[in-house]
Amino acid sequence: WSSDVCSSDLGRIGSMLLGIAFAAAWTPCIGIVLGAILALAATGTDPIGSIALLITYSAGLGLPFIVISIAAQRVAGGGDRILGRLRRSSLNAARIGGLLVALIGLFIAGGMLPLLSRYLPGIPGL
């Protein structure tokens, strides 16, 4: 880096790179769900229902980011506190997510996925 680059430029470049990495990491997960919603919206006979699906998906995806950014901006030092809590929670979330992925893999390898799909809808709260 040259001395001509100011710290705000580095922050913007870092934000852009983080956004690119975030988008690339989420593509496999978001793509499947978004593809299904777009397919339902495109083939559905109810345009209002299709619009509701798309708005609900967009709101569910975007609102957490908007809420975090507003809270971080309004509270003095809020960004550091919020991001610190998210960092601490992300380790636990990664562990739980990894455990769930491993369990699903075992169900698939053991041929028990149909059993799982039969009983999951009956669990309260799912």
mmCIF file of N, CA and C in Angstrom:
data_model
loop_
_atom_site.group_PDB
_atom_site.id
_atom_site.type_symbol
_atom_site.label_atom_id
_atom_site.label_comp_id
_atom_site.label_asym_id
_atom_site.label_seq_id
_atom_site.Cartn_x
_atom_site.Cartn_y
_atom_site.Cartn_z
ATOM 1 N N TRP A 1 0.828 -1.176 0.000
ATOM 2 C CA TRP A 1 0.000 0.000 0.000
ATOM 3 C C TRP A 1 0.871 1.238 0.000
ATOM 4 N N SER A 2 0.459 2.214 -0.727
ATOM 5 C CA SER A 2 1.214 3.459 -0.738
ATOM 6 C C SER A 2 0.735 4.344 0.404
ATOM 7 N N SER A 3 1.494 5.348 0.696
ATOM 8 C CA SER A 3 1.113 6.260 1.768
ATOM 9 C C SER A 3 -0.034 7.170 1.342
ATOM 10 N N ASP A 4 -0.378 7.170 0.049
ATOM 11 C CA ASP A 4 -1.468 8.003 -0.449
ATOM 12 C C ASP A 4 -2.841 7.467 -0.041
ATOM 13 N N VAL A 5 -2.916 6.181 0.268
ATOM 14 C CA VAL A 5 -4.200 5.574 0.601
ATOM 15 C C VAL A 5 -4.526 5.905 2.041
ATOM 16 N N CYS A 6 -5.664 6.549 2.250
ATOM 17 C CA CYS A 6 -6.029 6.916 3.616
ATOM 18 C C CYS A 6 -6.777 5.757 4.281
ATOM 19 N N SER A 7 -6.937 5.833 5.583
ATOM 20 C CA SER A 7 -7.536 4.727 6.325
ATOM 21 C C SER A 7 -8.998 4.511 5.949
ATOM 22 N N SER A 8 -9.718 5.586 5.553
ATOM 23 C CA SER A 8 -11.112 5.392 5.168
ATOM 24 C C SER A 8 -11.214 4.593 3.868
ATOM 25 N N ASP A 9 -10.229 4.775 2.967
ATOM 26 C CA ASP A 9 -10.220 3.973 1.747
ATOM 27 C C ASP A 9 -9.981 2.505 2.072
ATOM 28 N N LEU A 10 -9.081 2.248 3.016
ATOM 29 C CA LEU A 10 -8.824 0.865 3.428
ATOM 30 C C LEU A 10 -10.064 0.248 4.060
ATOM 31 N N GLY A 11 -10.796 1.056 4.827
ATOM 32 C CA GLY A 11 -12.032 0.569 5.434
ATOM 33 C C GLY A 11 -13.070 0.219 4.383
ATOM 34 N N ARG A 12 -13.161 1.045 3.349
ATOM 35 C CA ARG A 12 -14.117 0.774 2.275
ATOM 36 C C ARG A 12 -13.717 -0.475 1.484
ATOM 37 N N ILE A 13 -12.439 -0.593 1.216
ATOM 38 C CA ILE A 13 -11.958 -1.769 0.486
ATOM 39 C C ILE A 13 -12.191 -3.019 1.325
ATOM 40 N N GLY A 14 -11.900 -2.936 2.614
ATOM 41 C CA GLY A 14 -12.132 -4.069 3.507
ATOM 42 C C GLY A 14 -13.602 -4.442 3.571
ATOM 43 N N SER A 15 -14.476 -3.438 3.617
ATOM 44 C CA SER A 15 -15.917 -3.698 3.635
ATOM 45 C C SER A 15 -16.368 -4.374 2.348
ATOM 46 N N MET A 16 -15.831 -3.911 1.232
ATOM 47 C CA MET A 16 -16.183 -4.513 -0.046
ATOM 48 C C MET A 16 -15.719 -5.972 -0.097
ATOM 49 N N LEU A 17 -14.495 -6.230 0.338
ATOM 50 C CA LEU A 17 -13.977 -7.600 0.327
ATOM 51 C C LEU A 17 -14.772 -8.501 1.273
ATOM 52 N N LEU A 18 -15.162 -7.970 2.422
ATOM 53 C CA LEU A 18 -15.990 -8.740 3.344
ATOM 54 C C LEU A 18 -17.343 -9.049 2.718
ATOM 55 N N GLY A 19 -17.920 -8.088 2.032
ATOM 56 C CA GLY A 19 -19.196 -8.315 1.354
ATOM 57 C C GLY A 19 -19.090 -9.375 0.269
ATOM 58 N N ILE A 20 -18.010 -9.343 -0.481
ATOM 59 C CA ILE A 20 -17.798 -10.353 -1.527
ATOM 60 C C ILE A 20 -17.649 -11.739 -0.909
ATOM 61 N N ALA A 21 -16.868 -11.834 0.156
ATOM 62 C CA ALA A 21 -16.685 -13.129 0.830
ATOM 63 C C ALA A 21 -17.995 -13.617 1.426
ATOM 64 N N PHE A 22 -18.751 -12.709 2.017
ATOM 65 C CA PHE A 22 -20.039 -13.062 2.609
ATOM 66 C C PHE A 22 -20.997 -13.578 1.540
ATOM 67 N N ALA A 23 -21.056 -12.898 0.418
ATOM 68 C CA ALA A 23 -21.952 -13.314 -0.665
ATOM 69 C C ALA A 23 -21.536 -14.671 -1.224
ATOM 70 N N ALA A 24 -20.246 -14.881 -1.379
ATOM 71 C CA ALA A 24 -19.766 -16.157 -1.912
ATOM 72 C C ALA A 24 -20.051 -17.297 -0.943
ATOM 73 N N ALA A 25 -19.911 -17.045 0.351
ATOM 74 C CA ALA A 25 -20.145 -18.094 1.339
ATOM 75 C C ALA A 25 -21.620 -18.434 1.462
ATOM 76 N N TRP A 26 -22.493 -17.463 1.296
ATOM 77 C CA TRP A 26 -23.918 -17.708 1.457
ATOM 78 C C TRP A 26 -24.599 -18.209 0.192
ATOM 79 N N THR A 27 -23.947 -18.124 -0.940
ATOM 80 C CA THR A 27 -24.584 -18.486 -2.202
ATOM 81 C C THR A 27 -25.180 -19.893 -2.198
ATOM 82 N N PRO A 28 -24.479 -20.917 -1.725
ATOM 83 C CA PRO A 28 -25.087 -22.253 -1.758
ATOM 84 C C PRO A 28 -26.356 -22.363 -0.917
ATOM 85 N N CYS A 29 -26.386 -21.680 0.206
ATOM 86 C CA CYS A 29 -27.559 -21.766 1.078
ATOM 87 C C CYS A 29 -28.706 -20.901 0.566
ATOM 88 N N ILE A 30 -28.396 -19.682 0.214
ATOM 89 C CA ILE A 30 -29.434 -18.757 -0.222
ATOM 90 C C ILE A 30 -29.950 -19.132 -1.605
ATOM 91 N N GLY A 31 -29.072 -19.589 -2.465
ATOM 92 C CA GLY A 31 -29.469 -19.901 -3.839
ATOM 93 C C GLY A 31 -30.577 -20.924 -3.931
ATOM 94 N N ILE A 32 -30.508 -21.956 -3.115
ATOM 95 C CA ILE A 32 -31.519 -23.010 -3.157
ATOM 96 C C ILE A 32 -32.874 -22.472 -2.713
ATOM 97 N N VAL A 33 -32.888 -21.761 -1.599
ATOM 98 C CA VAL A 33 -34.146 -21.232 -1.078
ATOM 99 C C VAL A 33 -34.711 -20.168 -2.013
ATOM 100 N N LEU A 34 -33.856 -19.255 -2.457
ATOM 101 C CA LEU A 34 -34.324 -18.213 -3.363
ATOM 102 C C LEU A 34 -34.813 -18.814 -4.679
ATOM 103 N N GLY A 35 -34.109 -19.817 -5.178
ATOM 104 C CA GLY A 35 -34.553 -20.487 -6.405
ATOM 105 C C GLY A 35 -35.930 -21.114 -6.242
ATOM 106 N N ALA A 36 -36.164 -21.747 -5.104
ATOM 107 C CA ALA A 36 -37.473 -22.355 -4.849
ATOM 108 C C ALA A 36 -38.561 -21.290 -4.753
ATOM 109 N N ILE A 37 -38.255 -20.190 -4.074
ATOM 110 C CA ILE A 37 -39.246 -19.115 -3.944
ATOM 111 C C ILE A 37 -39.526 -18.470 -5.299
ATOM 112 N N LEU A 38 -38.488 -18.250 -6.090
ATOM 113 C CA LEU A 38 -38.705 -17.676 -7.425
ATOM 114 C C LEU A 38 -39.500 -18.626 -8.310
ATOM 115 N N ALA A 39 -39.233 -19.923 -8.182
ATOM 116 C CA ALA A 39 -39.998 -20.897 -8.970
ATOM 117 C C ALA A 39 -41.462 -20.904 -8.556
ATOM 118 N N LEU A 40 -41.713 -20.862 -7.259
ATOM 119 C CA LEU A 40 -43.099 -20.809 -6.781
ATOM 120 C C LEU A 40 -43.785 -19.522 -7.229
ATOM 121 N N ALA A 41 -43.065 -18.418 -7.138
ATOM 122 C CA ALA A 41 -43.638 -17.136 -7.538
ATOM 123 C C ALA A 41 -43.912 -17.096 -9.040
ATOM 124 N N ALA A 42 -43.031 -17.674 -9.824
ATOM 125 C CA ALA A 42 -43.189 -17.637 -11.285
ATOM 126 C C ALA A 42 -44.294 -18.565 -11.770
ATOM 127 N N THR A 43 -44.494 -19.673 -11.088
ATOM 128 C CA THR A 43 -45.481 -20.650 -11.556
ATOM 129 C C THR A 43 -46.805 -20.559 -10.817
ATOM 130 N N GLY A 44 -46.854 -19.727 -9.781
ATOM 131 C CA GLY A 44 -48.084 -19.609 -9.011
ATOM 132 C C GLY A 44 -49.169 -18.874 -9.771
ATOM 133 N N THR A 45 -50.401 -19.124 -9.363
ATOM 134 C CA THR A 45 -51.538 -18.464 -10.004
ATOM 135 C C THR A 45 -51.991 -17.226 -9.238
ATOM 136 N N ASP A 46 -51.459 -17.039 -8.039
ATOM 137 C CA ASP A 46 -51.846 -15.902 -7.204
ATOM 138 C C ASP A 46 -50.712 -14.886 -7.161
ATOM 139 N N PRO A 47 -50.834 -13.767 -7.889
ATOM 140 C CA PRO A 47 -49.748 -12.790 -7.899
ATOM 141 C C PRO A 47 -49.501 -12.154 -6.526
ATOM 142 N N ILE A 48 -50.550 -11.965 -5.746
ATOM 143 C CA ILE A 48 -50.377 -11.382 -4.412
ATOM 144 C C ILE A 48 -49.591 -12.344 -3.519
ATOM 145 N N GLY A 49 -49.878 -13.636 -3.623
ATOM 146 C CA GLY A 49 -49.139 -14.632 -2.856
ATOM 147 C C GLY A 49 -47.677 -14.688 -3.276
ATOM 148 N N SER A 50 -47.424 -14.542 -4.581
ATOM 149 C CA SER A 50 -46.050 -14.529 -5.078
ATOM 150 C C SER A 50 -45.286 -13.315 -4.549
ATOM 151 N N ILE A 51 -45.938 -12.174 -4.575
ATOM 152 C CA ILE A 51 -45.321 -10.953 -4.049
ATOM 153 C C ILE A 51 -45.051 -11.104 -2.556
ATOM 154 N N ALA A 52 -46.003 -11.687 -1.828
ATOM 155 C CA ALA A 52 -45.829 -11.894 -0.386
ATOM 156 C C ALA A 52 -44.636 -12.807 -0.102
ATOM 157 N N LEU A 53 -44.473 -13.866 -0.902
ATOM 158 C CA LEU A 53 -43.326 -14.753 -0.730
ATOM 159 C C LEU A 53 -42.012 -13.996 -0.909
ATOM 160 N N LEU A 54 -41.920 -13.219 -1.965
ATOM 161 C CA LEU A 54 -40.697 -12.488 -2.257
ATOM 162 C C LEU A 54 -40.398 -11.402 -1.223
ATOM 163 N N ILE A 55 -41.427 -10.694 -0.779
ATOM 164 C CA ILE A 55 -41.229 -9.656 0.243
ATOM 165 C C ILE A 55 -40.823 -10.279 1.573
ATOM 166 N N THR A 56 -41.459 -11.383 1.930
ATOM 167 C CA THR A 56 -41.123 -12.058 3.188
ATOM 168 C C THR A 56 -39.691 -12.556 3.169
ATOM 169 N N TYR A 57 -39.285 -13.146 2.068
ATOM 170 C CA TYR A 57 -37.907 -13.630 1.945
ATOM 171 C C TYR A 57 -36.923 -12.469 2.056
ATOM 172 N N SER A 58 -37.185 -11.397 1.321
ATOM 173 C CA SER A 58 -36.287 -10.241 1.337
ATOM 174 C C SER A 58 -36.205 -9.614 2.721
ATOM 175 N N ALA A 59 -37.344 -9.495 3.381
ATOM 176 C CA ALA A 59 -37.354 -8.902 4.723
ATOM 177 C C ALA A 59 -36.596 -9.795 5.712
ATOM 178 N N GLY A 60 -36.820 -11.086 5.623
ATOM 179 C CA GLY A 60 -36.125 -12.000 6.529
ATOM 180 C C GLY A 60 -34.630 -11.992 6.329
ATOM 181 N N LEU A 61 -34.199 -11.779 5.116
ATOM 182 C CA LEU A 61 -32.773 -11.743 4.817
ATOM 183 C C LEU A 61 -32.152 -10.403 5.185
ATOM 184 N N GLY A 62 -32.844 -9.316 4.919
ATOM 185 C CA GLY A 62 -32.258 -7.995 5.082
ATOM 186 C C GLY A 62 -32.474 -7.315 6.419
ATOM 187 N N LEU A 63 -33.603 -7.568 7.071
ATOM 188 C CA LEU A 63 -33.907 -6.845 8.307
ATOM 189 C C LEU A 63 -32.872 -7.022 9.421
ATOM 190 N N PRO A 64 -32.335 -8.211 9.652
ATOM 191 C CA PRO A 64 -31.315 -8.301 10.709
ATOM 192 C C PRO A 64 -30.117 -7.384 10.461
ATOM 193 N N PHE A 65 -29.700 -7.247 9.226
ATOM 194 C CA PHE A 65 -28.578 -6.369 8.910
ATOM 195 C C PHE A 65 -28.945 -4.902 9.143
ATOM 196 N N ILE A 66 -30.151 -4.531 8.768
ATOM 197 C CA ILE A 66 -30.601 -3.152 8.955
ATOM 198 C C ILE A 66 -30.716 -2.828 10.439
ATOM 199 N N VAL A 67 -31.284 -3.745 11.226
ATOM 200 C CA VAL A 67 -31.434 -3.520 12.664
ATOM 201 C C VAL A 67 -30.068 -3.383 13.338
ATOM 202 N N ILE A 68 -29.131 -4.234 12.992
ATOM 203 C CA ILE A 68 -27.790 -4.161 13.590
ATOM 204 C C ILE A 68 -27.114 -2.843 13.222
ATOM 205 N N SER A 69 -27.247 -2.421 11.975
ATOM 206 C CA SER A 69 -26.583 -1.178 11.571
ATOM 207 C C SER A 69 -27.210 0.035 12.244
ATOM 208 N N ILE A 70 -28.529 0.054 12.390
ATOM 209 C CA ILE A 70 -29.187 1.179 13.070
ATOM 210 C C ILE A 70 -28.795 1.205 14.538
ATOM 211 N N ALA A 71 -28.807 0.047 15.185
ATOM 212 C CA ALA A 71 -28.434 -0.009 16.601
ATOM 213 C C ALA A 71 -26.978 0.410 16.794
ATOM 214 N N ALA A 72 -26.116 -0.017 15.926
ATOM 215 C CA ALA A 72 -24.697 0.326 16.046
ATOM 216 C C ALA A 72 -24.474 1.812 15.835
ATOM 217 N N GLN A 73 -25.277 2.430 14.984
ATOM 218 C CA GLN A 73 -25.108 3.849 14.702
ATOM 219 C C GLN A 73 -25.670 4.721 15.821
ATOM 220 N N ARG A 74 -26.760 4.303 16.434
ATOM 221 C CA ARG A 74 -27.436 5.142 17.428
ATOM 222 C C ARG A 74 -26.804 5.074 18.819
ATOM 223 N N VAL A 75 -26.235 3.939 19.148
ATOM 224 C CA VAL A 75 -25.665 3.770 20.481
ATOM 225 C C VAL A 75 -24.171 4.059 20.419
ATOM 226 N N ALA A 76 -23.690 4.915 21.315
ATOM 227 C CA ALA A 76 -22.262 5.226 21.343
ATOM 228 C C ALA A 76 -21.477 3.964 21.656
ATOM 229 N N GLY A 77 -20.588 3.594 20.758
ATOM 230 C CA GLY A 77 -19.812 2.373 20.946
ATOM 231 C C GLY A 77 -20.639 1.122 20.730
ATOM 232 N N GLY A 78 -21.856 1.297 20.245
ATOM 233 C CA GLY A 78 -22.762 0.161 20.060
ATOM 234 C C GLY A 78 -22.268 -0.824 19.038
ATOM 235 N N GLY A 79 -21.604 -0.320 18.018
ATOM 236 C CA GLY A 79 -21.102 -1.211 16.978
ATOM 237 C C GLY A 79 -20.109 -2.203 17.533
ATOM 238 N N ASP A 80 -19.214 -1.722 18.388
ATOM 239 C CA ASP A 80 -18.219 -2.618 18.980
ATOM 240 C C ASP A 80 -18.877 -3.641 19.898
ATOM 241 N N ARG A 81 -19.847 -3.183 20.687
ATOM 242 C CA ARG A 81 -20.529 -4.107 21.602
ATOM 243 C C ARG A 81 -21.333 -5.149 20.843
ATOM 244 N N ILE A 82 -22.077 -4.702 19.837
ATOM 245 C CA ILE A 82 -22.906 -5.631 19.071
ATOM 246 C C ILE A 82 -22.039 -6.636 18.330
ATOM 247 N N LEU A 83 -21.001 -6.141 17.680
ATOM 248 C CA LEU A 83 -20.127 -7.048 16.937
ATOM 249 C C LEU A 83 -19.379 -7.990 17.872
ATOM 250 N N GLY A 84 -19.022 -7.524 19.062
ATOM 251 C CA GLY A 84 -18.378 -8.397 20.038
ATOM 252 C C GLY A 84 -19.297 -9.532 20.465
ATOM 253 N N ARG A 85 -20.552 -9.211 20.714
ATOM 254 C CA ARG A 85 -21.523 -10.261 21.076
ATOM 255 C C ARG A 85 -21.732 -11.235 19.926
ATOM 256 N N LEU A 86 -21.812 -10.696 18.714
ATOM 257 C CA LEU A 86 -21.986 -11.576 17.556
ATOM 258 C C LEU A 86 -20.787 -12.490 17.374
ATOM 259 N N ARG A 87 -19.578 -11.964 17.602
ATOM 260 C CA ARG A 87 -18.376 -12.795 17.480
ATOM 261 C C ARG A 87 -18.388 -13.918 18.504
ATOM 262 N N ARG A 88 -18.748 -13.597 19.742
ATOM 263 C CA ARG A 88 -18.789 -14.630 20.784
ATOM 264 C C ARG A 88 -19.862 -15.666 20.475
ATOM 265 N N SER A 89 -20.998 -15.230 19.959
ATOM 266 C CA SER A 89 -22.081 -16.152 19.652
ATOM 267 C C SER A 89 -21.793 -16.974 18.401
ATOM 268 N N SER A 90 -20.995 -16.432 17.495
ATOM 269 C CA SER A 90 -20.772 -17.123 16.230
ATOM 270 C C SER A 90 -20.019 -18.439 16.425
ATOM 271 N N LEU A 91 -19.157 -18.516 17.425
ATOM 272 C CA LEU A 91 -18.439 -19.758 17.681
ATOM 273 C C LEU A 91 -19.415 -20.857 18.100
ATOM 274 N N ASN A 92 -20.330 -20.527 18.994
ATOM 275 C CA ASN A 92 -21.334 -21.511 19.412
ATOM 276 C C ASN A 92 -22.251 -21.881 18.253
ATOM 277 N N ALA A 93 -22.644 -20.897 17.466
ATOM 278 C CA ALA A 93 -23.502 -21.173 16.315
ATOM 279 C C ALA A 93 -22.791 -22.071 15.309
ATOM 280 N N ALA A 94 -21.496 -21.836 15.099
ATOM 281 C CA ALA A 94 -20.721 -22.676 14.174
ATOM 282 C C ALA A 94 -20.631 -24.110 14.687
ATOM 283 N N ARG A 95 -20.440 -24.261 15.985
ATOM 284 C CA ARG A 95 -20.376 -25.611 16.561
ATOM 285 C C ARG A 95 -21.702 -26.341 16.423
ATOM 286 N N ILE A 96 -22.786 -25.656 16.737
ATOM 287 C CA ILE A 96 -24.112 -26.277 16.632
ATOM 288 C C ILE A 96 -24.421 -26.594 15.173
ATOM 289 N N GLY A 97 -24.123 -25.656 14.274
ATOM 290 C CA GLY A 97 -24.350 -25.895 12.848
ATOM 291 C C GLY A 97 -23.539 -27.065 12.328
ATOM 292 N N GLY A 98 -22.275 -27.158 12.739
ATOM 293 C CA GLY A 98 -21.431 -28.278 12.333
ATOM 294 C C GLY A 98 -21.966 -29.597 12.843
ATOM 295 N N LEU A 99 -22.447 -29.603 14.079
ATOM 296 C CA LEU A 99 -23.026 -30.819 14.648
ATOM 297 C C LEU A 99 -24.273 -31.238 13.867
ATOM 298 N N LEU A 100 -25.112 -30.275 13.528
ATOM 299 C CA LEU A 100 -26.323 -30.593 12.758
ATOM 300 C C LEU A 100 -25.986 -31.121 11.369
ATOM 301 N N VAL A 101 -24.995 -30.514 10.709
ATOM 302 C CA VAL A 101 -24.579 -30.990 9.387
ATOM 303 C C VAL A 101 -24.049 -32.419 9.488
ATOM 304 N N ALA A 102 -23.266 -32.702 10.532
ATOM 305 C CA ALA A 102 -22.741 -34.059 10.727
ATOM 306 C C ALA A 102 -23.874 -35.054 10.982
ATOM 307 N N LEU A 103 -24.849 -34.652 11.775
ATOM 308 C CA LEU A 103 -25.989 -35.548 12.042
ATOM 309 C C LEU A 103 -26.794 -35.826 10.773
ATOM 310 N N ILE A 104 -27.033 -34.802 9.986
ATOM 311 C CA ILE A 104 -27.747 -34.997 8.721
ATOM 312 C C ILE A 104 -26.946 -35.926 7.813
ATOM 313 N N GLY A 105 -25.621 -35.745 7.785
ATOM 314 C CA GLY A 105 -24.770 -36.640 6.996
ATOM 315 C C GLY A 105 -24.898 -38.082 7.450
ATOM 316 N N LEU A 106 -24.938 -38.291 8.753
ATOM 317 C CA LEU A 106 -25.115 -39.657 9.268
ATOM 318 C C LEU A 106 -26.481 -40.219 8.881
ATOM 319 N N PHE A 107 -27.512 -39.393 8.940
ATOM 320 C CA PHE A 107 -28.839 -39.842 8.524
ATOM 321 C C PHE A 107 -28.845 -40.221 7.045
ATOM 322 N N ILE A 108 -28.190 -39.404 6.221
ATOM 323 C CA ILE A 108 -28.127 -39.710 4.788
ATOM 324 C C ILE A 108 -27.342 -40.991 4.547
ATOM 325 N N ALA A 109 -26.174 -41.115 5.190
ATOM 326 C CA ALA A 109 -25.326 -42.307 5.005
ATOM 327 C C ALA A 109 -26.024 -43.566 5.503
ATOM 328 N N GLY A 110 -26.811 -43.430 6.551
ATOM 329 C CA GLY A 110 -27.504 -44.591 7.108
ATOM 330 C C GLY A 110 -28.845 -44.882 6.453
ATOM 331 N N GLY A 111 -29.216 -44.088 5.452
ATOM 332 C CA GLY A 111 -30.487 -44.299 4.769
ATOM 333 C C GLY A 111 -31.697 -43.955 5.623
ATOM 334 N N MET A 112 -31.492 -43.105 6.624
ATOM 335 C CA MET A 112 -32.584 -42.771 7.539
ATOM 336 C C MET A 112 -33.185 -41.395 7.278
ATOM 337 N N LEU A 113 -32.831 -40.759 6.183
ATOM 338 C CA LEU A 113 -33.353 -39.428 5.900
ATOM 339 C C LEU A 113 -34.879 -39.422 5.745
ATOM 340 N N PRO A 114 -35.479 -40.432 5.089
ATOM 341 C CA PRO A 114 -36.948 -40.436 5.033
ATOM 342 C C PRO A 114 -37.590 -40.509 6.423
ATOM 343 N N LEU A 115 -36.959 -41.221 7.338
ATOM 344 C CA LEU A 115 -37.466 -41.296 8.704
ATOM 345 C C LEU A 115 -37.437 -39.918 9.357
ATOM 346 N N LEU A 116 -36.334 -39.225 9.184
ATOM 347 C CA LEU A 116 -36.188 -37.884 9.740
ATOM 348 C C LEU A 116 -37.216 -36.928 9.141
ATOM 349 N N SER A 117 -37.401 -37.001 7.846
ATOM 350 C CA SER A 117 -38.358 -36.096 7.195
ATOM 351 C C SER A 117 -39.793 -36.429 7.556
ATOM 352 N N ARG A 118 -40.051 -37.646 8.004
ATOM 353 C CA ARG A 118 -41.409 -38.028 8.412
ATOM 354 C C ARG A 118 -41.724 -37.481 9.797
ATOM 355 N N TYR A 119 -40.751 -37.435 10.706
ATOM 356 C CA TYR A 119 -41.015 -37.036 12.082
ATOM 357 C C TYR A 119 -40.758 -35.566 12.376
ATOM 358 N N LEU A 120 -39.914 -34.899 11.624
ATOM 359 C CA LEU A 120 -39.620 -33.497 11.897
ATOM 360 C C LEU A 120 -40.846 -32.583 11.827
ATOM 361 N N PRO A 121 -41.736 -32.719 10.839
ATOM 362 C CA PRO A 121 -42.880 -31.817 10.796
ATOM 363 C C PRO A 121 -43.801 -31.929 12.016
ATOM 364 N N GLY A 122 -43.774 -33.061 12.728
ATOM 365 C CA GLY A 122 -44.631 -33.234 13.891
ATOM 366 C C GLY A 122 -44.066 -32.627 15.167
ATOM 367 N N ILE A 123 -42.818 -32.168 15.140
ATOM 368 C CA ILE A 123 -42.215 -31.580 16.340
ATOM 369 C C ILE A 123 -42.746 -30.159 16.529
ATOM 370 N N PRO A 124 -43.280 -29.853 17.708
ATOM 371 C CA PRO A 124 -43.804 -28.502 17.954
ATOM 372 C C PRO A 124 -42.704 -27.456 17.784
ATOM 373 N N GLY A 125 -43.050 -26.363 17.164
ATOM 374 C CA GLY A 125 -42.119 -25.257 16.979
ATOM 375 C C GLY A 125 -41.351 -25.315 15.664
ATOM 376 N N LEU A 126 -41.484 -26.395 14.904
ATOM 377 C CA LEU A 126 -40.804 -26.475 13.605
ATOM 378 C C LEU A 126 -41.768 -26.200 12.491
#
